[in-house]
Coordinates of C-alpha atoms in Angstrom, one line a residue:
M1 CA -58.3 147.9 134.3
S2 CA -57.5 151.2 136.1
T3 CA -54.9 152.3 138.6
T4 CA -54.3 155.2 141.0
L5 CA -51.9 157.8 139.7
E6 CA -49.6 159.5 142.2
P7 CA -48.5 163.2 142.2
L8 CA -45.8 164.3 139.8
E9 CA -42.5 164.8 141.5
S10 CA -41.3 168.0 139.8
L11 CA -37.7 167.6 141.0
E12 CA -37.2 164.3 139.2
P13 CA -34.5 164.7 136.5
T14 CA -36.5 162.5 134.0
L15 CA -40.1 161.9 133.1
S16 CA -41.8 158.5 133.6
V17 CA -45.1 157.4 132.1
R18 CA -46.7 158.0 135.4
Q19 CA -45.5 161.6 135.5
V20 CA -46.6 162.4 132.0
L21 CA -50.1 161.1 132.9
M22 CA -50.2 163.6 135.8
L23 CA -49.5 166.6 133.7
E24 CA -52.4 169.1 133.8
R25 CA -53.1 168.9 130.1
V26 CA -53.2 165.1 130.2
L27 CA -55.5 165.1 133.2
A28 CA -58.0 167.3 131.2
G29 CA -58.4 164.3 128.8
E30 CA -59.5 162.0 131.7
P31 CA -56.7 159.4 131.3
E32 CA -57.4 155.8 132.4
V33 CA -54.7 153.1 132.5
V34 CA -56.3 150.0 131.1
A35 CA -53.2 147.7 130.8
G36 CA -49.6 147.5 132.1
A37 CA -50.3 149.4 135.3
G38 CA -47.2 147.8 136.9
Q39 CA -45.0 149.4 134.3
L40 CA -45.9 153.1 134.8
D41 CA -42.4 154.0 136.0
R42 CA -40.9 153.4 132.6
A43 CA -38.8 156.4 131.4
V44 CA -40.3 158.4 128.5
R45 CA -37.5 159.3 126.1
W46 CA -39.8 161.0 123.5
V47 CA -43.5 161.5 122.6
H48 CA -44.5 160.3 119.1
V49 CA -47.9 160.9 117.3
A50 CA -48.5 158.2 114.7
E51 CA -51.5 156.7 113.0
A52 CA -49.6 154.2 110.9
A53 CA -50.4 150.6 111.5
D54 CA -46.7 149.6 111.3
V55 CA -45.4 152.4 113.5
G56 CA -43.2 150.0 115.4
V57 CA -40.6 150.1 112.6
M58 CA -40.2 153.9 113.1
L59 CA -39.4 153.7 116.8
S60 CA -36.0 153.3 118.6
G61 CA -37.3 152.7 122.2
G62 CA -38.6 154.7 125.0
E63 CA -41.3 156.5 123.0
M64 CA -44.8 157.3 124.3
V65 CA -47.0 156.7 121.2
L66 CA -50.2 158.8 120.8
T67 CA -52.9 157.5 118.4
T68 CA -56.6 157.6 117.7
G69 CA -56.4 154.1 116.1
V70 CA -58.3 155.2 113.0
L71 CA -56.5 152.7 110.8
L72 CA -57.0 149.9 113.3
A73 CA -60.7 150.0 113.7
G74 CA -62.6 146.8 112.8
D75 CA -59.5 144.6 112.4
D76 CA -58.7 142.6 115.5
D77 CA -55.5 141.1 114.0
K78 CA -54.2 144.6 113.1
Q79 CA -54.9 145.8 116.7
A80 CA -53.1 142.9 118.3
E81 CA -50.1 143.2 115.9
Y82 CA -50.0 146.9 116.5
I83 CA -49.5 146.3 120.3
R84 CA -46.9 143.6 119.7
S85 CA -44.9 145.8 117.3
L86 CA -44.8 148.6 120.0
H87 CA -43.6 146.0 122.5
R88 CA -40.9 144.7 120.1
A89 CA -39.7 148.4 119.6
E90 CA -39.6 148.8 123.4
A91 CA -42.0 151.7 123.4
A92 CA -42.6 153.3 126.8
A93 CA -46.5 153.3 126.5
V94 CA -49.3 153.8 124.1
V95 CA -52.1 156.4 124.5
L96 CA -55.3 155.9 122.6
G97 CA -57.7 158.8 122.2
L98 CA -61.3 157.5 122.3
G99 CA -63.6 158.8 119.7
R100 CA -65.1 157.8 116.3
A101 CA -62.7 154.9 115.7
F102 CA -62.9 153.5 119.3
P103 CA -65.7 154.9 121.5
A104 CA -64.6 152.4 124.2
P105 CA -61.3 150.8 125.1
P106 CA -60.8 147.9 122.6
D107 CA -60.6 144.5 124.4
V108 CA -58.2 143.1 121.8
M109 CA -55.6 145.8 122.3
R110 CA -56.0 145.9 126.1
R111 CA -55.5 142.1 126.4
A112 CA -52.4 142.2 124.1
A113 CA -50.9 145.1 126.0
E114 CA -51.5 143.3 129.3
R115 CA -49.8 140.2 128.0
C116 CA -46.8 142.3 126.8
G117 CA -46.6 144.4 129.9
L118 CA -47.0 147.5 127.8
P119 CA -48.8 150.4 129.6
M120 CA -51.9 151.3 127.6
V121 CA -53.8 154.5 128.4
V122 CA -57.1 155.7 127.0
L123 CA -58.3 159.3 127.0
H124 CA -62.1 159.7 127.6
R125 CA -62.2 163.3 126.4
P126 CA -60.9 164.8 123.1
F127 CA -57.3 165.9 123.5
P128 CA -55.0 168.0 121.3
F129 CA -52.0 165.6 120.9
A130 CA -49.8 168.5 119.6
E131 CA -50.0 170.3 122.9
L132 CA -48.9 167.2 124.9
T133 CA -46.1 166.6 122.5
E134 CA -44.8 170.2 122.8
E135 CA -45.0 170.2 126.6
V136 CA -43.4 166.8 127.1
Q137 CA -40.6 167.5 124.7
A138 CA -39.9 170.8 126.3
R139 CA -39.8 169.2 129.8
L140 CA -37.5 166.4 128.6
I141 CA -35.1 168.9 127.0
R142 CA -35.0 171.0 130.2
R143 CA -34.3 167.9 132.2
K144 CA -31.5 166.8 129.9
F145 CA -30.0 170.3 130.1
A146 CA -30.3 170.2 133.9
A147 CA -28.5 166.9 134.1
V148 CA -25.7 168.2 131.9
S149 CA -25.5 171.4 134.0
M150 CA -25.4 169.3 137.2
S151 CA -22.7 167.2 135.8
E152 CA -20.6 170.2 134.8
A153 CA -21.2 171.8 138.2
V154 CA -20.0 168.8 140.0
R155 CA -17.0 168.5 137.8
T156 CA -16.1 172.2 138.2
A157 CA -16.5 172.0 142.0
L158 CA -14.3 168.8 142.3
T159 CA -11.7 170.1 139.9
G160 CA -11.4 173.3 142.0
L161 CA -10.9 171.3 145.2
I162 CA -8.2 169.2 143.4
T163 CA -6.3 172.3 142.2
A164 CA -6.5 173.8 145.7
G165 CA -4.9 170.7 147.2
A166 CA -8.0 169.6 149.1
P167 CA -7.7 166.3 151.0
L168 CA -9.7 163.2 150.1
Q169 CA -12.3 163.8 152.8
R170 CA -13.1 167.3 151.5
M171 CA -13.6 165.8 148.1
L172 CA -16.0 163.2 149.4
D173 CA -17.9 165.7 151.5
E174 CA -18.6 167.7 148.2
I175 CA -19.8 164.5 146.5
A176 CA -22.1 163.7 149.4
H177 CA -23.5 167.2 149.3
H178 CA -24.4 166.9 145.6
S179 CA -25.8 163.3 145.9
G180 CA -27.7 163.8 149.2
C181 CA -26.8 160.4 150.4
P182 CA -23.9 158.5 152.1
V183 CA -20.8 158.0 149.9
V184 CA -18.4 155.1 150.5
V185 CA -15.0 154.5 148.9
T186 CA -13.7 150.9 149.0
N187 CA -10.8 148.9 147.8
L188 CA -11.2 145.8 145.6
A189 CA -11.7 143.6 148.7
H190 CA -14.7 145.9 149.6
R191 CA -12.9 147.3 152.7
V192 CA -14.1 150.8 153.4
L193 CA -11.3 153.4 152.9
A194 CA -13.4 156.6 153.4
T195 CA -16.9 157.8 153.9
A196 CA -18.9 161.0 153.7
G197 CA -22.4 162.1 154.4
E198 CA -24.7 162.5 157.4
R199 CA -23.1 160.7 160.2
S200 CA -26.1 158.7 161.3
A201 CA -26.9 157.6 157.7
V202 CA -23.3 156.6 157.2
D203 CA -23.3 154.6 160.4
D204 CA -26.5 152.8 159.2
V205 CA -24.7 151.8 156.0
L206 CA -21.6 150.6 157.7
R207 CA -23.6 148.7 160.3
D208 CA -24.9 146.5 157.4
W209 CA -21.8 146.7 155.4
E210 CA -21.0 142.9 155.3
R211 CA -24.3 142.3 153.4
I212 CA -23.8 145.3 151.2
A213 CA -20.3 144.3 150.3
R214 CA -21.5 140.8 149.3
Q215 CA -24.0 142.4 147.0
A216 CA -21.6 145.0 145.6
G217 CA -20.9 143.0 142.5
G218 CA -24.6 142.6 141.6
S219 CA -26.9 144.9 139.7
E220 CA -27.7 148.4 140.8
G221 CA -31.0 149.1 142.4
D222 CA -32.8 151.0 145.1
G223 CA -30.4 153.9 144.8
W224 CA -27.2 151.9 145.2
I225 CA -25.0 153.2 142.5
R226 CA -21.3 152.6 142.0
A227 CA -18.4 153.6 139.7
E228 CA -15.1 151.9 139.3
L229 CA -11.9 153.6 140.4
G230 CA -8.7 152.9 138.4
G231 CA -6.6 154.0 135.5
R232 CA -3.9 152.8 133.1
G233 CA -5.6 149.4 132.9
E234 CA -5.7 148.8 136.6
R235 CA -8.7 148.8 138.9
W236 CA -8.1 149.6 142.6
G237 CA -11.4 150.4 144.1
Q238 CA -14.9 151.8 143.7
I239 CA -17.1 154.6 144.9
M240 CA -20.7 153.9 145.9
L241 CA -23.6 156.2 146.3
C242 CA -25.7 154.5 149.0
G243 CA -29.4 155.1 148.7
Y244 CA -29.4 157.8 146.1
R245 CA -33.0 159.1 145.8
G246 CA -32.9 160.6 142.3
D247 CA -33.0 159.1 138.9
T248 CA -30.7 156.2 138.3
A249 CA -29.2 157.7 135.1
T250 CA -28.4 160.9 136.9
G251 CA -27.0 159.1 139.9
R252 CA -24.8 157.1 137.6
L253 CA -23.6 160.3 135.9
L254 CA -22.8 161.8 139.3
A255 CA -20.9 158.7 140.4
D256 CA -18.9 158.7 137.2
R257 CA -17.9 162.4 137.7
A258 CA -16.9 161.6 141.3
A259 CA -14.8 158.6 140.1
E260 CA -13.1 160.7 137.5
A261 CA -12.2 163.3 140.1
L262 CA -11.0 160.8 142.7
V263 CA -8.7 159.2 140.1
L264 CA -7.3 162.6 139.1
H265 CA -6.9 163.5 142.8
R266 CA -4.8 160.4 143.3
M267 CA -2.7 160.9 140.2
L268 CA -2.0 164.6 140.8
G269 CA -1.5 164.2 144.6
G270 CA 1.0 161.4 144.2
T271 CA -1.2 159.2 146.5
S272 CA -2.4 155.7 146.1
A273 CA -5.3 153.5 147.2
H274 CA -2.8 152.1 149.9
T275 CA -2.4 155.7 151.2
W276 CA -6.2 156.0 151.5
E277 CA -6.2 152.7 153.5
E278 CA -3.6 154.3 155.8
Q279 CA -5.8 157.4 156.2
S280 CA -8.8 155.3 157.0
A281 CA -6.9 153.4 159.7
Q282 CA -5.4 156.6 161.0
S283 CA -8.8 158.2 161.4
L284 CA -10.2 155.1 163.2
L285 CA -7.2 154.6 165.6
T286 CA -7.0 158.3 166.3
D287 CA -10.6 158.4 167.3
L288 CA -10.1 155.3 169.5
V289 CA -7.1 156.8 171.3
S290 CA -8.8 160.2 171.8
G291 CA -12.0 158.8 173.2
V292 CA -13.9 161.7 171.7
V293 CA -16.1 159.2 169.8
P294 CA -17.7 156.4 171.8
A295 CA -16.3 153.0 171.0
R296 CA -19.7 151.6 170.2
Q297 CA -20.1 154.2 167.4
L298 CA -16.7 153.2 166.0
L299 CA -17.6 149.5 165.7
P300 CA -19.2 149.7 162.3
R301 CA -16.2 151.6 160.9
A302 CA -13.8 149.0 162.3
R303 CA -15.9 146.1 160.8
A304 CA -16.2 147.9 157.5
A305 CA -12.4 148.4 157.4
G306 CA -12.0 144.7 157.5
L307 CA -11.1 144.3 161.2
P308 CA -12.7 141.1 162.7
V309 CA -14.7 142.3 165.8
N310 CA -16.9 139.4 166.8
R311 CA -15.7 137.3 169.7
R312 CA -12.1 138.5 169.4
T313 CA -9.3 139.5 171.7
F314 CA -7.9 142.9 171.0
V315 CA -4.3 143.8 171.7
P316 CA -3.5 147.6 171.6
L317 CA 0.1 148.4 170.7
V318 CA 2.1 151.6 170.2
V319 CA 5.6 151.6 168.5
R320 CA 7.8 154.6 168.8
D321 CA 9.6 155.7 165.6
G322 CA 8.1 152.7 163.7
D323 CA 7.5 152.6 160.0
P324 CA 3.8 152.0 159.4
A325 CA 4.5 150.2 156.1
E326 CA 7.0 147.9 157.8
L327 CA 4.6 147.2 160.7
D328 CA 1.9 146.4 158.2
R329 CA 4.2 144.1 156.3
V330 CA 5.1 142.2 159.4
L331 CA 1.4 141.8 160.3
R332 CA 0.8 140.3 156.9
L333 CA 3.8 138.1 157.1
L334 CA 2.7 136.6 160.4
G335 CA -0.9 136.4 159.3
L336 CA -2.1 138.6 162.2
P337 CA -5.4 140.5 161.5
G338 CA -5.0 144.1 162.5
I339 CA -4.8 147.7 161.5
V340 CA -1.8 150.1 161.6
A341 CA -1.7 153.9 161.6
E342 CA 0.7 156.6 162.4
L343 CA -0.3 158.9 165.2
A344 CA 1.2 162.2 166.3
D345 CA 4.7 162.7 167.8
G346 CA 6.2 159.8 165.8
A347 CA 4.1 157.1 167.4
T348 CA 2.5 154.3 165.4
A349 CA -0.5 152.5 166.7
V350 CA -1.3 148.9 166.0
L351 CA -4.5 147.1 167.0
L352 CA -4.4 143.3 166.8
S353 CA -7.6 141.3 166.5
L354 CA -7.0 137.7 167.6
A355 CA -9.2 134.7 167.9
R356 CA -10.1 133.9 171.5
D357 CA -8.1 130.7 171.5
Q358 CA -4.9 132.4 170.4
D359 CA -2.1 133.3 172.9
A360 CA -2.0 137.1 172.8
T361 CA 1.3 137.3 174.7
V362 CA 3.2 134.9 172.4
L363 CA 1.9 136.5 169.2
T364 CA 2.7 140.0 170.5
A365 CA 6.2 138.9 171.3
N366 CA 6.6 137.3 167.8
F367 CA 5.4 140.5 166.2
A368 CA 7.8 142.6 168.3
A369 CA 10.8 140.3 167.6
R370 CA 10.4 140.9 163.8
L371 CA 10.9 144.7 164.3
S372 CA 14.7 144.8 164.5
G373 CA 15.1 145.8 168.1
T374 CA 12.2 148.3 168.2
V375 CA 10.5 148.6 171.6
V376 CA 6.8 147.8 171.4
A377 CA 4.5 149.3 174.1
A378 CA 1.6 147.0 174.8
A379 CA -1.6 147.2 176.8
D380 CA -3.2 144.1 178.4
P381 CA -5.5 142.3 175.9
R382 CA -9.1 143.3 175.8
T383 CA -12.0 141.0 175.1
A384 CA -14.7 143.8 174.9
W385 CA -14.6 146.4 172.1
D386 CA -15.7 149.1 174.6
D387 CA -12.5 148.6 176.5
V388 CA -10.3 149.1 173.4
P389 CA -10.0 152.9 173.7
G390 CA -8.7 152.6 177.3
G391 CA -6.2 150.0 176.1
M392 CA -5.0 152.3 173.3
R393 CA -4.4 155.1 175.8
E394 CA -2.6 152.7 178.1
A395 CA -0.3 151.6 175.3
R396 CA 0.3 155.2 174.3
H397 CA 1.2 156.1 177.9
V398 CA 3.7 153.2 178.1
A399 CA 5.2 154.3 174.8
D400 CA 5.6 157.9 176.1
A401 CA 7.2 156.7 179.3
V402 CA 9.7 154.6 177.3
A403 CA 10.5 157.5 175.1
S404 CA 11.7 159.5 178.0
G405 CA 14.8 157.4 178.4
A406 CA 14.3 154.1 180.1
L407 CA 17.1 151.6 179.8
D408 CA 17.3 147.8 179.6
L409 CA 13.6 147.3 178.9
P410 CA 12.1 144.1 177.4
V411 CA 11.2 144.1 173.7
V412 CA 7.5 144.2 174.7
V413 CA 7.0 146.9 177.4
R414 CA 3.9 146.9 179.5
L415 CA 2.6 149.2 182.2
K416 CA 4.3 147.2 185.0
D417 CA 7.7 147.7 183.3
V418 CA 7.7 151.5 183.4
H419 CA 7.3 151.7 187.2
L420 CA 8.0 155.2 188.6
R421 CA 8.8 156.6 185.1
G422 CA 5.2 155.9 184.1
L423 CA 3.7 157.6 187.2
V424 CA 5.8 160.7 186.7
R425 CA 4.8 160.8 183.1
L426 CA 1.2 161.0 184.1
L427 CA 1.9 163.8 186.6
R428 CA 4.3 165.8 184.3
D429 CA 1.8 168.7 183.7
D430 CA 1.1 169.2 187.4
P431 CA 2.5 172.7 188.5
H432 CA 3.7 171.3 191.8
V433 CA 5.7 168.6 190.0
Q434 CA 7.1 171.1 187.6
S435 CA 8.2 173.4 190.4
F436 CA 9.8 170.4 192.2
A437 CA 11.8 169.4 189.2
E438 CA 13.1 172.9 188.6
R439 CA 14.0 173.4 192.2
E440 CA 15.9 170.1 192.5
L441 CA 17.8 170.5 189.2
D442 CA 18.3 174.2 189.3
G443 CA 22.1 173.9 189.3
L444 CA 22.1 171.9 186.1
L445 CA 19.3 173.5 184.1
C446 CA 21.6 175.8 182.1
G447 CA 23.5 175.4 178.9
A448 CA 26.8 174.6 180.7
G449 CA 25.1 171.9 182.6
D450 CA 23.8 169.8 179.7
D451 CA 26.8 167.4 179.7
L452 CA 26.5 166.9 183.5
L453 CA 22.7 166.4 183.2
A454 CA 23.3 163.6 180.7
V455 CA 25.8 161.9 183.0
L456 CA 23.4 162.2 185.9
R457 CA 20.6 160.7 183.8
T458 CA 22.7 157.6 182.9
Y459 CA 24.1 157.3 186.5
L460 CA 20.6 157.1 188.0
A461 CA 19.1 155.0 185.2
T462 CA 21.8 152.3 185.8
G463 CA 21.1 152.2 189.5
R464 CA 24.2 154.4 190.4
N465 CA 26.5 152.0 188.7
K466 CA 29.7 154.0 188.1
S467 CA 31.4 151.4 185.9
R468 CA 28.5 151.1 183.6
T469 CA 28.0 154.9 183.5
A470 CA 31.7 155.5 182.6
Q471 CA 31.5 152.8 179.9
L472 CA 28.3 154.3 178.3
H473 CA 29.9 157.8 178.3
H474 CA 33.3 156.6 177.1
V475 CA 35.2 158.2 179.9
S476 CA 37.6 156.8 182.6
R477 CA 36.4 156.2 186.1
P478 CA 38.5 159.1 187.5
A479 CA 37.0 161.4 184.9
L480 CA 33.5 160.2 185.9
Y481 CA 34.2 160.8 189.6
R482 CA 35.1 164.4 188.8
R483 CA 31.9 164.9 186.9
L484 CA 29.8 163.3 189.7
E485 CA 31.5 165.6 192.2
A486 CA 30.7 168.6 190.0
I487 CA 27.0 167.4 189.9
Q488 CA 26.8 167.1 193.6
G489 CA 28.4 170.5 194.1
R490 CA 25.9 172.2 191.8
L491 CA 22.9 170.5 193.2
G492 CA 24.0 170.6 196.8
V493 CA 23.2 166.9 197.3
D494 CA 25.0 163.7 198.3
L495 CA 24.2 161.1 195.6
D496 CA 25.4 158.3 197.9
D497 CA 22.4 159.1 200.2
F498 CA 19.5 157.0 198.9
E499 CA 16.8 159.5 199.7
Q500 CA 18.6 162.5 198.2
A501 CA 19.4 160.4 195.1
A502 CA 15.8 159.3 194.8
S503 CA 14.6 162.9 195.0
V504 CA 17.0 163.9 192.2
H505 CA 16.0 160.9 190.2
I506 CA 12.3 161.8 190.4
A507 CA 13.0 165.4 189.5
L508 CA 15.0 164.3 186.5
L509 CA 12.2 161.9 185.3
A510 CA 9.7 164.8 185.6
H511 CA 12.0 167.2 183.7
D512 CA 12.5 164.7 180.9
A513 CA 8.8 164.0 180.7
Q514 CA 8.1 167.7 180.5
Q515 CA 10.7 168.2 177.7
S516 CA 9.3 165.3 175.6

């Protein structure tokens, strides 16, 4: 029985039986695979020349045995037992040089090798076994040295990044560069914490992540190689090389070096797996808010991060000066699926993912009520994932408007609650609006006018309620009247006139929006 041999891949870090048979010196012997053709990808650990009938007891596994069979000729039982002993010793293959002992492939040995699944190769032309042994041993040693060198190069590169204070993403980018495939870091629940590699390849992995995660506890194969993350007797995640194209042993070595570096990065940086979860959520929500990455491209990341996305109602929220850890704790307490991340300027984003039959308004109110008086800015619920970025930006806009000083707002603030303040917030960068604000407030926009500006802000925010304004500033009514007269004198307006008061109010809103 013969089979077609494929070209030797010179970049493979180990040699297989197939690759040995493609060496130029071996091809000169006209090799023919007569048994075990389906096992040619077995790794060859060593090449051993032996004529002893009981050679099996001398082997430790992975050897390619070269023989002329001179001591086996004419004895079928010895021939069959010879093959069985190689199989028991887990030899990689047996190569029989045809000649005086065996002018043709012996049927007894061929049938025994086929039953055992042991690759058996015959050489039709005389061949110096010593030359093959020398070449294969040299190649194996070079490959082992290359594997060790690669391991040390990876360790050195990652250690250098750690000592330089590089972030997690930079570490993973380096690992992906060495592995040439997507790299994924998960927690123990198989939720994706971070990824690296070519963006399209990573997206392909994340798109099928639910199936991959279910199989994550199974055996490695097809280039899916993983290493545990943990220390001090505690496991907290794993790193996976997704579709590694090289030798499995080398890939496992690379994954182990990466895992060692990530654990060291965590220990020296004072970070934790929970912090990595926060970074993952922050990256996802930041991309959703910015709109730079299309929502459809972010869907695999959201799904892999553990956010339910199929037939859901999404509620975008933004909390000013909220503690992300506290917000996450409240979500877990209420059993609400969602992700939390701190954005810029002290804002924390929350994206709830609710079942379609759940009341989004009630659940949002329950969440806000648990936050000790913190105002929660909310966008209207979205049922389509593509609409989530617009909702996140709407919630962020509402939160910004609230931050500029609105009074007496509900616990959950929506776009309809910020009224004129929200509109002015949107227009704050317009040069005409900026000029208008400076012109209207010119008499108070100096250091000496700061106290009067604060009084004016409260007076207008309370609907020109003098009693309420005096109470909030802890002054008597006569004292408040004197301050209001000073304000009117500096601005040249009559605050009892609705139109003039409205103009000053709009200018003040624009000024506060610009300052924040």
